GROMACS .gro file of C-alpha atoms in nm:
model
  502
    1MET     CA    1  -1.078   0.365  -3.512
    2THR     CA    2  -1.298   0.515  -3.268
    3THR     CA    3  -1.273   0.788  -3.023
    4ASP     CA    4  -1.470   0.759  -2.664
    5SER     CA    5  -1.513   0.976  -2.391
    6LEU     CA    6  -1.417   0.888  -2.016
    7ARG     CA    7  -1.586   1.118  -1.752
    8SER     CA    8  -1.335   1.195  -1.498
    9GLY     CA    9  -1.484   1.478  -1.293
   10PRO     CA   10  -1.603   1.797  -1.369
   11GLY     CA   11  -1.466   1.948  -1.665
   12ALA     CA   12  -1.283   1.658  -1.761
   13THR     CA   13  -1.218   1.468  -2.061
   14GLY     CA   14  -1.050   1.149  -2.215
   15HIS     CA   15  -1.006   1.018  -2.483
   16ASP     CA   16  -0.971   0.597  -2.557
   17SER     CA   17  -0.861   0.520  -2.904
   18ARG     CA   18  -0.923   0.157  -3.005
   19ASP     CA   19  -0.893  -0.102  -3.319
   20GLY     CA   20  -1.209  -0.154  -3.497
   21HIS     CA   21  -1.121  -0.518  -3.476
   22ASP     CA   22  -0.922  -0.772  -3.286
   23SER     CA   23  -0.708  -0.537  -3.059
   24ARG     CA   24  -0.442  -0.738  -3.058
   25ALA     CA   25  -0.347  -0.753  -3.421
   26GLY     CA   26  -0.012  -0.567  -3.425
   27HIS     CA   27   0.158  -0.322  -3.751
   28ASP     CA   28   0.499  -0.304  -3.894
   29SER     CA   29   0.711  -0.041  -3.799
   30ARG     CA   30   1.076   0.035  -3.714
   31ASP     CA   31   1.015   0.040  -3.352
   32GLY     CA   32   0.844  -0.273  -3.314
   33HIS     CA   33   0.538  -0.136  -3.156
   34ASP     CA   34   0.261  -0.381  -3.078
   35SER     CA   35  -0.085  -0.227  -3.151
   36ARG     CA   36  -0.307  -0.383  -2.878
   37ALA     CA   37  -0.552  -0.201  -2.793
   38GLY     CA   38  -0.689  -0.072  -2.422
   39HIS     CA   39  -1.018  -0.105  -2.360
   40ASP     CA   40  -1.368   0.164  -2.276
   41SER     CA   41  -1.327   0.278  -1.912
   42ARG     CA   42  -1.563   0.280  -1.640
   43ASP     CA   43  -1.701   0.612  -1.565
   44ASP     CA   44  -1.553   0.732  -1.262
   45ARG     CA   45  -1.746   0.909  -0.989
   46SER     CA   46  -1.424   1.126  -0.867
   47GLY     CA   47  -1.460   1.327  -0.557
   48GLY     CA   48  -1.740   1.080  -0.444
   49ASP     CA   49  -1.693   0.709  -0.280
   50VAL     CA   50  -1.529   0.580  -0.565
   51HIS     CA   51  -1.622   0.180  -0.603
   52GLY     CA   52  -1.899   0.217  -0.293
   53ASP     CA   53  -2.086  -0.076  -0.417
   54ARG     CA   54  -1.742  -0.312  -0.428
   55ASP     CA   55  -1.643  -0.311  -0.068
   56GLY     CA   56  -2.035  -0.286   0.093
   57ARG     CA   57  -1.990   0.098   0.194
   58SER     CA   58  -2.277   0.242  -0.026
   59GLY     CA   59  -2.544   0.035   0.147
   60GLY     CA   60  -2.602   0.297   0.379
   61ASP     CA   61  -2.593   0.102   0.696
   62GLY     CA   62  -2.238   0.152   0.794
   63ARG     CA   63  -2.124  -0.227   0.691
   64HIS     CA   64  -1.778  -0.244   0.587
   65SER     CA   65  -1.641  -0.541   0.374
   66ALA     CA   66  -1.447  -0.694   0.668
   67ARG     CA   67  -1.107  -0.745   0.423
   68LEU     CA   68  -0.947  -0.756   0.104
   69PRO     CA   69  -0.994  -1.107  -0.081
   70VAL     CA   70  -0.690  -1.327  -0.068
   71ARG     CA   71  -0.430  -1.220  -0.339
   72GLU     CA   72  -0.448  -1.443  -0.640
   73HIS     CA   73  -0.213  -1.506  -0.924
   74LEU     CA   74  -0.350  -1.360  -1.239
   75PRO     CA   75  -0.477  -1.617  -1.457
   76ALA     CA   76  -0.318  -1.687  -1.791
   77HIS     CA   77  -0.544  -1.818  -2.088
   78ASP     CA   78  -0.496  -1.757  -2.433
   79SER     CA   79  -0.822  -1.627  -2.480
   80ALA     CA   80  -0.949  -1.451  -2.741
   81ALA     CA   81  -1.229  -1.265  -2.551
   82ALA     CA   82  -0.991  -1.106  -2.310
   83ALA     CA   83  -0.759  -0.972  -2.550
   84ASP     CA   84  -0.967  -0.621  -2.534
   85VAL     CA   85  -0.890  -0.634  -2.162
   86PRO     CA   86  -0.486  -0.519  -2.087
   87VAL     CA   87  -0.321  -0.674  -1.753
   88LEU     CA   88  -0.141  -0.343  -1.693
   89ASP     CA   89  -0.265  -0.021  -1.748
   90VAL     CA   90   0.057   0.250  -1.721
   91VAL     CA   91  -0.023   0.567  -1.647
   92ILE     CA   92   0.212   0.895  -1.743
   93PRO     CA   93   0.081   1.203  -1.582
   94VAL     CA   94   0.183   1.545  -1.804
   95TYR     CA   95   0.192   1.896  -1.789
   96ASN     CA   96   0.307   2.134  -2.058
   97GLU     CA   97   0.510   1.798  -2.197
   98GLU     CA   98   0.490   1.905  -2.539
   99LYS     CA   99   0.849   1.835  -2.635
  100GLY     CA  100   0.919   1.511  -2.394
  101LEU     CA  101   0.568   1.364  -2.457
  102ARG     CA  102   0.626   1.181  -2.800
  103PRO     CA  103   0.963   0.984  -2.745
  104CYS     CA  104   0.855   0.846  -2.419
  105VAL     CA  105   0.500   0.692  -2.523
  106VAL     CA  106   0.680   0.563  -2.846
  107ARG     CA  107   1.001   0.438  -2.636
  108LEU     CA  108   0.762   0.290  -2.380
  109ASN     CA  109   0.474   0.143  -2.618
  110GLY     CA  110   0.805  -0.027  -2.795
  111HIS     CA  111   0.990  -0.167  -2.474
  112LEU     CA  112   0.627  -0.337  -2.348
  113ALA     CA  113   0.544  -0.471  -2.718
  114ARG     CA  114   0.839  -0.611  -2.693
  115THR     CA  115   0.923  -0.776  -2.345
  116PHE     CA  116   0.600  -0.787  -2.174
  117PRO     CA  117   0.403  -1.094  -2.214
  118TYR     CA  118   0.022  -0.970  -2.139
  119PRO     CA  119  -0.196  -0.698  -2.284
  120PHE     CA  120  -0.104  -0.366  -2.198
  121ARG     CA  121  -0.271  -0.007  -2.180
  122ILE     CA  122  -0.054   0.328  -2.181
  123THR     CA  123  -0.290   0.611  -2.048
  124VAL     CA  124  -0.172   0.947  -2.085
  125ALA     CA  125  -0.325   1.178  -1.798
  126ASP     CA  126  -0.267   1.552  -1.909
  127ASN     CA  127  -0.274   1.779  -1.582
  128ALA     CA  128  -0.475   2.121  -1.741
  129SER     CA  129  -0.134   2.145  -1.971
  130THR     CA  130  -0.171   2.526  -2.126
  131ASP     CA  131   0.077   2.456  -2.446
  132SER     CA  132   0.028   2.188  -2.733
  133THR     CA  133   0.073   1.875  -2.467
  134PRO     CA  134  -0.331   1.764  -2.567
  135ALA     CA  135  -0.278   1.773  -2.978
  136VAL     CA  136   0.057   1.567  -2.904
  137ALA     CA  137  -0.146   1.330  -2.684
  138ALA     CA  138  -0.419   1.304  -2.905
  139ALA     CA  139  -0.232   1.158  -3.217
  140LEU     CA  140  -0.055   0.959  -3.018
  141ALA     CA  141  -0.357   0.820  -2.918
  142GLU     CA  142  -0.473   0.800  -3.274
  143GLU     CA  143  -0.139   0.649  -3.397
  144LEU     CA  144  -0.108   0.383  -3.147
  145PRO     CA  145  -0.426   0.115  -3.052
  146GLY     CA  146  -0.284   0.072  -2.719
  147VAL     CA  147  -0.233   0.432  -2.603
  148ARG     CA  148  -0.523   0.646  -2.456
  149TYR     CA  149  -0.543   1.000  -2.355
  150VAL     CA  150  -0.731   1.138  -2.058
  151ARG     CA  151  -0.785   1.536  -1.997
  152LEU     CA  152  -0.814   1.684  -1.647
  153GLU     CA  153  -0.878   2.029  -1.660
  154GLU     CA  154  -0.709   2.060  -1.269
  155LYS     CA  155  -0.368   2.038  -1.230
  156GLY     CA  156  -0.227   1.758  -0.980
  157ARG     CA  157  -0.039   1.372  -1.020
  158GLY     CA  158  -0.240   1.246  -0.729
  159ARG     CA  159  -0.555   1.370  -0.912
  160ALA     CA  160  -0.446   1.244  -1.268
  161LEU     CA  161  -0.355   0.918  -1.091
  162ARG     CA  162  -0.667   0.884  -0.862
  163THR     CA  163  -0.910   0.954  -1.169
  164VAL     CA  164  -0.749   0.710  -1.460
  165TRP     CA  165  -0.691   0.418  -1.188
  166SER     CA  166  -1.024   0.420  -1.009
  167ALA     CA  167  -1.173   0.436  -1.413
  168SER     CA  168  -0.931   0.155  -1.510
  169ASP     CA  169  -1.046  -0.207  -1.558
  170ALA     CA  170  -0.657  -0.344  -1.611
  171PRO     CA  171  -0.624  -0.575  -1.255
  172VAL     CA  172  -0.243  -0.406  -1.245
  173LEU     CA  173  -0.226  -0.026  -1.243
  174ALA     CA  174   0.118   0.165  -1.252
  175TYR     CA  175   0.255   0.507  -1.332
  176MET     CA  176   0.569   0.639  -1.413
  177ASP     CA  177   0.711   0.989  -1.477
  178VAL     CA  178   0.743   1.111  -1.868
  179ASP     CA  179   1.120   1.170  -1.837
  180LEU     CA  180   1.112   0.815  -1.803
  181SER     CA  181   1.438   0.875  -1.567
  182THR     CA  182   1.398   0.525  -1.451
  183ASP     CA  183   1.520   0.242  -1.705
  184LEU     CA  184   1.220   0.064  -1.812
  185ASN     CA  185   1.436  -0.283  -1.785
  186ALA     CA  186   1.275  -0.244  -1.391
  187LEU     CA  187   0.917  -0.229  -1.505
  188LEU     CA  188   0.828  -0.620  -1.589
  189PRO     CA  189   1.015  -0.682  -1.218
  190LEU     CA  190   0.785  -0.405  -1.055
  191VAL     CA  191   0.460  -0.568  -1.163
  192ALA     CA  192   0.560  -0.886  -1.149
  193PRO     CA  193   0.494  -0.968  -0.786
  194LEU     CA  194   0.125  -0.795  -0.839
  195ILE     CA  195   0.036  -1.046  -1.141
  196SER     CA  196   0.163  -1.342  -0.951
  197GLY     CA  197  -0.044  -1.250  -0.640
  198HIS     CA  198   0.243  -1.210  -0.407
  199SER     CA  199   0.228  -0.831  -0.343
  200ASP     CA  200  -0.027  -0.524  -0.266
  201LEU     CA  201   0.201  -0.264  -0.414
  202ALA     CA  202   0.524  -0.239  -0.595
  203ILE     CA  203   0.729   0.049  -0.581
  204GLY     CA  204   1.089   0.168  -0.772
  205SER     CA  205   1.392   0.253  -0.505
  206ARG     CA  206   1.687   0.484  -0.585
  207LEU     CA  207   1.778   0.448  -0.229
  208ALA     CA  208   1.833   0.087  -0.233
  209ARG     CA  209   2.162  -0.063  -0.172
  210SER     CA  210   2.178  -0.223  -0.564
  211SER     CA  211   2.018   0.088  -0.707
  212ARG     CA  212   2.246   0.300  -0.994
  213VAL     CA  213   2.147   0.650  -0.979
  214VAL     CA  214   2.271   0.975  -1.152
  215ARG     CA  215   2.170   1.289  -0.998
  216GLY     CA  216   2.325   1.624  -0.810
  217PRO     CA  217   2.390   1.653  -0.466
  218LYS     CA  218   2.112   1.900  -0.343
  219ARG     CA  219   1.834   1.615  -0.494
  220GLU     CA  220   2.000   1.317  -0.309
  221PHE     CA  221   2.037   1.551   0.016
  222ILE     CA  222   1.686   1.611  -0.005
  223SER     CA  223   1.574   1.252  -0.123
  224ARG     CA  224   1.759   1.124   0.199
  225ALA     CA  225   1.625   1.374   0.427
  226TYR     CA  226   1.276   1.344   0.334
  227ASN     CA  227   1.305   0.968   0.365
  228LEU     CA  228   1.462   0.979   0.678
  229ILE     CA  229   1.162   1.180   0.819
  230LEU     CA  230   0.934   0.960   0.671
  231ARG     CA  231   1.094   0.674   0.912
  232SER     CA  232   1.141   0.887   1.210
  233SER     CA  233   0.798   1.048   1.222
  234LEU     CA  234   0.577   0.823   1.072
  235ALA     CA  235   0.764   0.503   1.130
  236ALA     CA  236   0.807   0.415   0.703
  237GLY     CA  237   0.956   0.095   0.648
  238PHE     CA  238   1.019   0.161   0.263
  239SER     CA  239   1.271   0.314   0.110
  240ASP     CA  240   1.165   0.574  -0.149
  241ALA     CA  241   0.848   0.754  -0.103
  242GLN     CA  242   0.875   0.968  -0.395
  243CYS     CA  243   1.044   0.753  -0.696
  244GLY     CA  244   0.755   0.785  -0.987
  245PHE     CA  245   0.783   0.435  -1.062
  246LYS     CA  246   0.496   0.240  -0.888
  247ALA     CA  247   0.249  -0.030  -0.935
  248ILE     CA  248  -0.036  -0.157  -0.743
  249ARG     CA  249  -0.332  -0.423  -0.786
  250ARG     CA  250  -0.629  -0.284  -0.842
  251GLU     CA  251  -0.864  -0.439  -0.609
  252VAL     CA  252  -0.614  -0.237  -0.333
  253ALA     CA  253  -0.658   0.044  -0.511
  254GLU     CA  254  -1.028   0.074  -0.491
  255ARG     CA  255  -1.016   0.065  -0.115
  256LEU     CA  256  -0.719   0.238  -0.055
  257LEU     CA  257  -0.769   0.548  -0.291
  258PRO     CA  258  -1.094   0.662  -0.118
  259MET     CA  259  -0.886   0.729   0.171
  260VAL     CA  260  -0.611   0.932   0.035
  261GLU     CA  261  -0.666   1.295   0.062
  262ASP     CA  262  -0.375   1.478  -0.110
  263SER     CA  263  -0.408   1.544  -0.504
  264GLY     CA  264  -0.058   1.646  -0.582
  265TRP     CA  265   0.321   1.511  -0.481
  266PHE     CA  266   0.227   1.379  -0.138
  267PHE     CA  267  -0.030   1.138  -0.255
  268ASP     CA  268   0.257   0.880  -0.327
  269THR     CA  269   0.353   0.877   0.022
  270GLU     CA  270   0.029   0.895   0.190
  271LEU     CA  271  -0.083   0.605  -0.059
  272LEU     CA  272   0.233   0.402   0.082
  273VAL     CA  273   0.162   0.509   0.452
  274LEU     CA  274  -0.169   0.406   0.460
  275ALA     CA  275  -0.102   0.083   0.287
  276GLU     CA  276   0.155  -0.011   0.510
  277ARG     CA  277   0.020   0.076   0.830
  278ALA     CA  278  -0.276  -0.177   0.729
  279GLY     CA  279  -0.045  -0.440   0.692
  280LEU     CA  280  -0.052  -0.472   0.308
  281ARG     CA  281   0.270  -0.627   0.117
  282ILE     CA  282   0.513  -0.378  -0.075
  283HIS     CA  283   0.721  -0.502  -0.302
  284GLU     CA  284   1.044  -0.256  -0.349
  285VAL     CA  285   1.274  -0.304  -0.686
  286PRO     CA  286   1.590  -0.140  -0.736
  287VAL     CA  287   1.652   0.065  -1.014
  288ASP     CA  288   1.852   0.258  -1.252
  289TRP     CA  289   1.777   0.622  -1.229
  290ILE     CA  290   1.933   0.958  -1.418
  291ASP     CA  291   1.815   1.258  -1.315
  292ASP     CA  292   1.578   1.461  -1.547
  293PRO     CA  293   1.839   1.830  -1.541
  294ASP     CA  294   1.509   1.994  -1.709
  295SER     CA  295   1.226   1.886  -1.455
  296THR     CA  296   1.010   2.133  -1.352
  297VAL     CA  297   0.913   2.047  -1.027
  298HIS     CA  298   0.946   2.330  -0.772
  299ILE     CA  299   1.153   2.176  -0.484
  300VAL     CA  300   1.062   2.405  -0.186
  301ARG     CA  301   0.710   2.382  -0.256
  302THR     CA  302   0.692   2.016  -0.268
  303ALA     CA  303   0.848   1.979   0.031
  304THR     CA  304   0.674   2.216   0.252
  305GLU     CA  305   0.328   2.080   0.117
  306ASP     CA  306   0.491   1.690   0.187
  307LEU     CA  307   0.568   1.820   0.550
  308LYS     CA  308   0.199   1.928   0.568
  309GLY     CA  309   0.098   1.553   0.428
  310VAL     CA  310   0.334   1.465   0.732
  311TRP     CA  311   0.193   1.618   0.998
  312ARG     CA  312  -0.170   1.544   0.894
  313VAL     CA  313  -0.122   1.196   0.817
  314GLY     CA  314   0.024   1.139   1.124
  315ARG     CA  315  -0.241   1.324   1.364
  316ALA     CA  316  -0.450   1.118   1.179
  317LEU     CA  317  -0.326   0.741   1.223
  318ALA     CA  318  -0.228   0.880   1.622
  319VAL     CA  319  -0.586   0.937   1.669
  320GLY     CA  320  -0.758   0.621   1.456
  321ALA     CA  321  -0.964   0.821   1.226
  322LEU     CA  322  -0.860   0.622   0.915
  323PRO     CA  323  -1.035   0.289   0.886
  324LEU     CA  324  -0.728   0.082   0.777
  325ASP     CA  325  -0.929  -0.257   0.914
  326ARG     CA  326  -1.085  -0.201   0.548
  327LEU     CA  327  -0.754  -0.315   0.361
  328ALA     CA  328  -0.640  -0.593   0.581
  329ARG     CA  329  -0.608  -0.941   0.432
  330PRO     CA  330  -0.725  -1.245   0.598
  331PHE     CA  331  -0.523  -1.504   0.769
  332GLY     CA  332  -0.468  -1.764   0.532
  333ASP     CA  333  -0.334  -1.559   0.252
  334ASP     CA  334  -0.055  -1.786   0.253
  335PRO     CA  335  -0.140  -2.119   0.158
  336ARG     CA  336   0.079  -2.319   0.388
  337ASP     CA  337  -0.194  -2.125   0.667
  338ARG     CA  338  -0.469  -2.230   0.483
  339ALA     CA  339  -0.309  -2.573   0.537
  340LEU     CA  340  -0.368  -2.575   0.881
  341THR     CA  341  -0.602  -2.805   1.067
  342GLY     CA  342  -0.748  -2.764   1.466
  343VAL     CA  343  -0.596  -2.424   1.490
  344PRO     CA  344  -0.839  -2.136   1.536
  345ARG     CA  345  -0.876  -1.845   1.284
  346GLY     CA  346  -0.616  -1.623   1.331
  347LEU     CA  347  -0.415  -1.765   1.642
  348ALA     CA  348  -0.089  -1.836   1.492
  349ARG     CA  349  -0.033  -1.454   1.367
  350GLN     CA  350  -0.181  -1.354   1.745
  351LEU     CA  351   0.078  -1.553   1.936
  352VAL     CA  352   0.339  -1.392   1.705
  353GLY     CA  353   0.255  -1.058   1.795
  354PHE     CA  354   0.132  -1.120   2.137
  355CYS     CA  355   0.487  -1.242   2.172
  356PHE     CA  356   0.669  -0.950   2.029
  357VAL     CA  357   0.457  -0.723   2.254
  358GLY     CA  358   0.550  -0.945   2.546
  359ALA     CA  359   0.919  -0.931   2.470
  360LEU     CA  360   0.932  -0.570   2.428
  361SER     CA  361   0.701  -0.510   2.771
  362THR     CA  362   0.906  -0.748   2.988
  363LEU     CA  363   1.193  -0.532   2.863
  364PHE     CA  364   1.011  -0.212   2.935
  365TYR     CA  365   0.854  -0.367   3.266
  366LEU     CA  366   1.217  -0.466   3.416
  367ALA     CA  367   1.376  -0.132   3.315
  368LEU     CA  368   1.148   0.045   3.540
  369TYR     CA  369   1.136  -0.206   3.786
  370SER     CA  370   1.508  -0.151   3.877
  371LEU     CA  371   1.453   0.245   3.829
  372PHE     CA  372   1.155   0.252   4.095
  373ARG     CA  373   1.387   0.008   4.319
  374LEU     CA  374   1.634   0.288   4.332
  375GLY     CA  375   1.406   0.483   4.574
  376VAL     CA  376   1.137   0.246   4.713
  377GLY     CA  377   1.058  -0.093   4.836
  378PRO     CA  378   1.004  -0.388   4.613
  379GLN     CA  379   0.626  -0.415   4.669
  380ILE     CA  380   0.573  -0.082   4.505
  381ALA     CA  381   0.843  -0.053   4.256
  382ASN     CA  382   0.659  -0.358   4.126
  383GLY     CA  383   0.323  -0.234   4.147
  384GLY     CA  384   0.430   0.096   3.971
  385ALA     CA  385   0.626  -0.070   3.694
  386LEU     CA  386   0.361  -0.344   3.668
  387LEU     CA  387   0.042  -0.013   3.609
  388VAL     CA  388   0.258   0.149   3.338
  389SER     CA  389   0.362  -0.144   3.161
  390ALA     CA  390   0.025  -0.250   3.185
  391VAL     CA  391  -0.124   0.003   2.980
  392ALA     CA  392   0.136   0.031   2.751
  393ASN     CA  393   0.109  -0.342   2.671
  394THR     CA  394  -0.280  -0.346   2.651
  395ALA     CA  395  -0.248  -0.059   2.411
  396ALA     CA  396   0.006  -0.217   2.208
  397ASN     CA  397  -0.177  -0.574   2.203
  398ARG     CA  398  -0.470  -0.387   2.087
  399ARG     CA  399  -0.322  -0.274   1.789
  400LEU     CA  400  -0.083  -0.505   1.692
  401THR     CA  401  -0.209  -0.832   1.806
  402PHE     CA  402  -0.534  -0.814   1.782
  403GLY     CA  403  -0.613  -0.571   1.510
  404VAL     CA  404  -0.783  -0.317   1.628
  405ARG     CA  405  -0.787   0.053   1.516
  406GLY     CA  406  -1.011   0.348   1.575
  407ARG     CA  407  -1.087   0.503   1.938
  408SER     CA  408  -1.410   0.306   1.959
  409GLY     CA  409  -1.367   0.093   2.314
  410ALA     CA  410  -1.039   0.208   2.393
  411VAL     CA  411  -1.173   0.301   2.718
  412ARG     CA  412  -1.307  -0.053   2.781
  413HIS     CA  413  -1.063  -0.252   2.693
  414GLN     CA  414  -0.821  -0.066   2.877
  415ALA     CA  415  -1.032  -0.120   3.196
  416GLN     CA  416  -1.051  -0.476   3.122
  417GLY     CA  417  -0.668  -0.497   3.043
  418LEU     CA  418  -0.625  -0.341   3.441
  419VAL     CA  419  -0.833  -0.631   3.572
  420VAL     CA  420  -0.601  -0.844   3.392
  421PHE     CA  421  -0.362  -0.645   3.541
  422ALA     CA  422  -0.478  -0.727   3.864
  423ILE     CA  423  -0.408  -1.100   3.804
  424GLY     CA  424  -0.037  -1.030   3.707
  425LEU     CA  425   0.003  -0.829   4.038
  426ALA     CA  426  -0.126  -1.049   4.240
  427LEU     CA  427   0.112  -1.350   4.095
  428THR     CA  428   0.430  -1.148   4.089
  429SER     CA  429   0.357  -0.951   4.412
  430GLY     CA  430   0.280  -1.324   4.614
  431SER     CA  431   0.598  -1.459   4.441
  432LEU     CA  432   0.780  -1.188   4.606
  433ALA     CA  433   0.616  -1.185   4.932
  434ALA     CA  434   0.673  -1.596   4.925
  435LEU     CA  435   1.083  -1.509   4.834
  436GLY     CA  436   1.084  -1.257   5.125
  437ALA     CA  437   0.926  -1.488   5.376
  438ALA     CA  438   1.157  -1.768   5.284
  439SER     CA  439   1.523  -1.587   5.243
  440GLY     CA  440   1.432  -1.293   5.444
  441ALA     CA  441   1.669  -1.049   5.248
  442PRO     CA  442   1.680  -1.156   4.887
  443SER     CA  443   1.910  -0.972   4.659
  444HIS     CA  444   1.822  -0.774   4.378
  445GLY     CA  445   1.925  -1.063   4.129
  446THR     CA  446   1.736  -1.324   4.295
  447GLU     CA  447   1.403  -1.097   4.266
  448LEU     CA  448   1.444  -1.046   3.893
  449ALA     CA  449   1.451  -1.417   3.853
  450VAL     CA  450   1.171  -1.484   4.041
  451LEU     CA  451   0.953  -1.232   3.908
  452ILE     CA  452   1.075  -1.358   3.560
  453THR     CA  453   0.908  -1.663   3.659
  454ALA     CA  454   0.622  -1.530   3.778
  455ASN     CA  455   0.588  -1.283   3.473
  456LEU     CA  456   0.629  -1.620   3.270
  457ALA     CA  457   0.328  -1.798   3.417
  458ALA     CA  458   0.110  -1.459   3.420
  459THR     CA  459   0.176  -1.410   3.039
  460VAL     CA  460  -0.007  -1.742   2.970
  461LEU     CA  461  -0.297  -1.668   3.151
  462ARG     CA  462  -0.296  -1.276   2.998
  463PHE     CA  463  -0.285  -1.434   2.658
  464LEU     CA  464  -0.604  -1.608   2.722
  465LEU     CA  465  -0.786  -1.340   2.897
  466LEU     CA  466  -0.701  -1.085   2.629
  467ARG     CA  467  -0.783  -1.328   2.348
  468ALA     CA  468  -1.102  -1.464   2.513
  469TRP     CA  469  -1.264  -1.170   2.705
  470VAL     CA  470  -1.102  -0.862   2.617
  471PHE     CA  471  -1.029  -0.873   2.227
  472PRO     CA  472  -1.297  -1.177   2.157
  473GLU     CA  473  -1.316  -1.255   1.736
  474ARG     CA  474  -1.576  -1.122   1.576
  475ARG     CA  475  -1.830  -1.407   1.474
  476THR     CA  476  -1.869  -1.181   1.162
  477THR     CA  477  -1.526  -1.210   1.042
  478GLU     CA  478  -1.543  -1.529   0.908
  479ARG     CA  479  -1.857  -1.536   0.703
  480ASP     CA  480  -1.705  -1.156   0.588
  481ASP     CA  481  -1.431  -1.317   0.433
  482VAL     CA  482  -1.634  -1.556   0.294
  483GLU     CA  483  -1.932  -1.339   0.134
  484ALA     CA  484  -1.644  -1.108  -0.003
  485PRO     CA  485  -1.644  -1.174  -0.312
  486LEU     CA  486  -1.304  -1.214  -0.523
  487PRO     CA  487  -1.305  -0.923  -0.805
  488ALA     CA  488  -1.337  -1.101  -1.125
  489GLN     CA  489  -1.016  -1.109  -1.321
  490ALA     CA  490  -1.016  -1.125  -1.697
  491ALA     CA  491  -0.878  -1.416  -1.861
  492LEU     CA  492  -0.522  -1.283  -1.975
  493PRO     CA  493  -0.360  -1.431  -2.265
  494VAL     CA  494  -0.018  -1.450  -2.287
  495ARG     CA  495   0.128  -1.316  -2.584
  496ASN     CA  496   0.283  -1.514  -2.915
  497GLU     CA  497   0.555  -1.346  -3.012
  498SER     CA  498   0.484  -1.484  -3.341
  499GLU     CA  499   0.199  -1.219  -3.377
  500ASP     CA  500   0.413  -0.947  -3.416
  501VAL     CA  501   0.594  -1.086  -3.722
  502ARG     CA  502   0.324  -0.964  -3.979
   0.00000   0.00000   0.00000
C-alpha cells in the first residue's frame, strides 16, 4: 500500500491510499467492506481557471466552447483495465470530527460495498482540523483501500468540495455530511440519474412531500424560510438548497465550479442557482433525515453569510455578469429531438419559448390597454400598451427564447425590437382604424376581439423577424457542438457479487 501526495493549493496536502495489486480484490471482514481502490488524483490548480483547457478558455483568444456535450449513459463494461477508475467519488468534508469520522466512513464504505454495483471511492476532505481528525482520516486511508484522505489548511466546505471535485477522475462526484443524517438508502437513487445520463446534478430534499424528517422546530423554520427567500429573490425552482447530500457529473463540475465564488456554506446554493439558470437538469430525491443534535454549524453566522451570497448572486444575474452560456446543453439532448428531420436547429425549443413569452406578453398588453383606456382614446391606449409590452417582450425573448445572456448587444436588440413593434403597431392600429370606419362607435369587447386577431397575425411575423433578423442563429454554434469532444469516460465495470466472498 502506498501513500501519494495530492496538491490542492497552498499548504494543502492529501493522501491517496491504494492497493498494490488489483484494486477490486476484497478482504474478509465482519463489516463486509469491499476493498476496491481509488485512483491517483490529477493535479488541482485551485484558485485559477480549473480545467481551462477542456472548455476552450485557456487559449487566450477569448473563445469559449459553446455548450456542454450531450449527456451519455456511462458505459458498464467489465474491464479489468478500468477497475482502478471509480465511477463515484463521495467526498466527506470534515472539521474537528475525531469522534464521528471513523463510524461514518466505515458505515458508508460497508453500505457502498454491499449495494453499489460500480467501483467507488470515499474521499475525506479535512478542512484544517485542529484535533486528531487528520490521524483518524490517515488511518482509515491505510486500512480501507477505497478510502482517500485530503488535507486542506483552510476552512470552508465549498473550498473542500471544489478542491477534491476539480482533481477527481470519477465521472460522478458526490458529497455528504459526516453525521450521515441522510439515510444511505437514498444514495443510489441520488447518483443513478447521473450515471444514466438523465440529469446533470442531483440533490437530496428534506422538504419534498414524501420526505421523512426528524428535527426541531427552530431548524425547520430556518430551512423553510431560507428556501422561501431563494424562491422569491432568485426564482429558485429546487426545494432544498442546504441538504448535505448532492451529486454532479464531472463534465458539468468542470465548467460550473470556476463560476462559483463562495467557499463556505453558500457554495451549495450558488452551485444550484447557476446550474438552474443555465438550464441544466437537477434531479431531486426525497430523503429520510434525522437531525444531528451535536451539529457544530453556527446558525446565525451561516444565515448571515447566505443572505450576503443571495444578494451577490442576484446582482450578478441581474446585470448578466455570469457566462452561463458555457453550461448550456445542445438542442438534441433528447434522442427524440435528434430524430427530427427538416427542422432547423433549435426551432422547436424556440417556438415553445416564444409561445410562452407571447402568451404572457398578450395578457400584459391587454391589461395595459384596458388600464390606459380608462383615461385616453383607443389609439393612444393601444400605442402605449404596445410600446411597454414590446420592450418587455424583446427582453424576455432575448433571454428565454433565444438564449442570449449578458448586456452585449442589448441596446441594438431593443432598437430592432422597436422596429418589429412598429410593424405590430401598424397592423393593430390599422385594424382599429378599419373597425372605427366600419362601425362608428364599437364596443370595448369588439375592440379587444379585433386587437386579439390582429395580434395573432403580428405574432407570426414577429417570430420570423426575431429569429431571422434580431437574434439570428450563429453559424458557429453547430460547428462548436461538433468540435466539443465528449469527455473520455472510463469503462465502468459492474461489480461481480461473487468477488465479495473470499
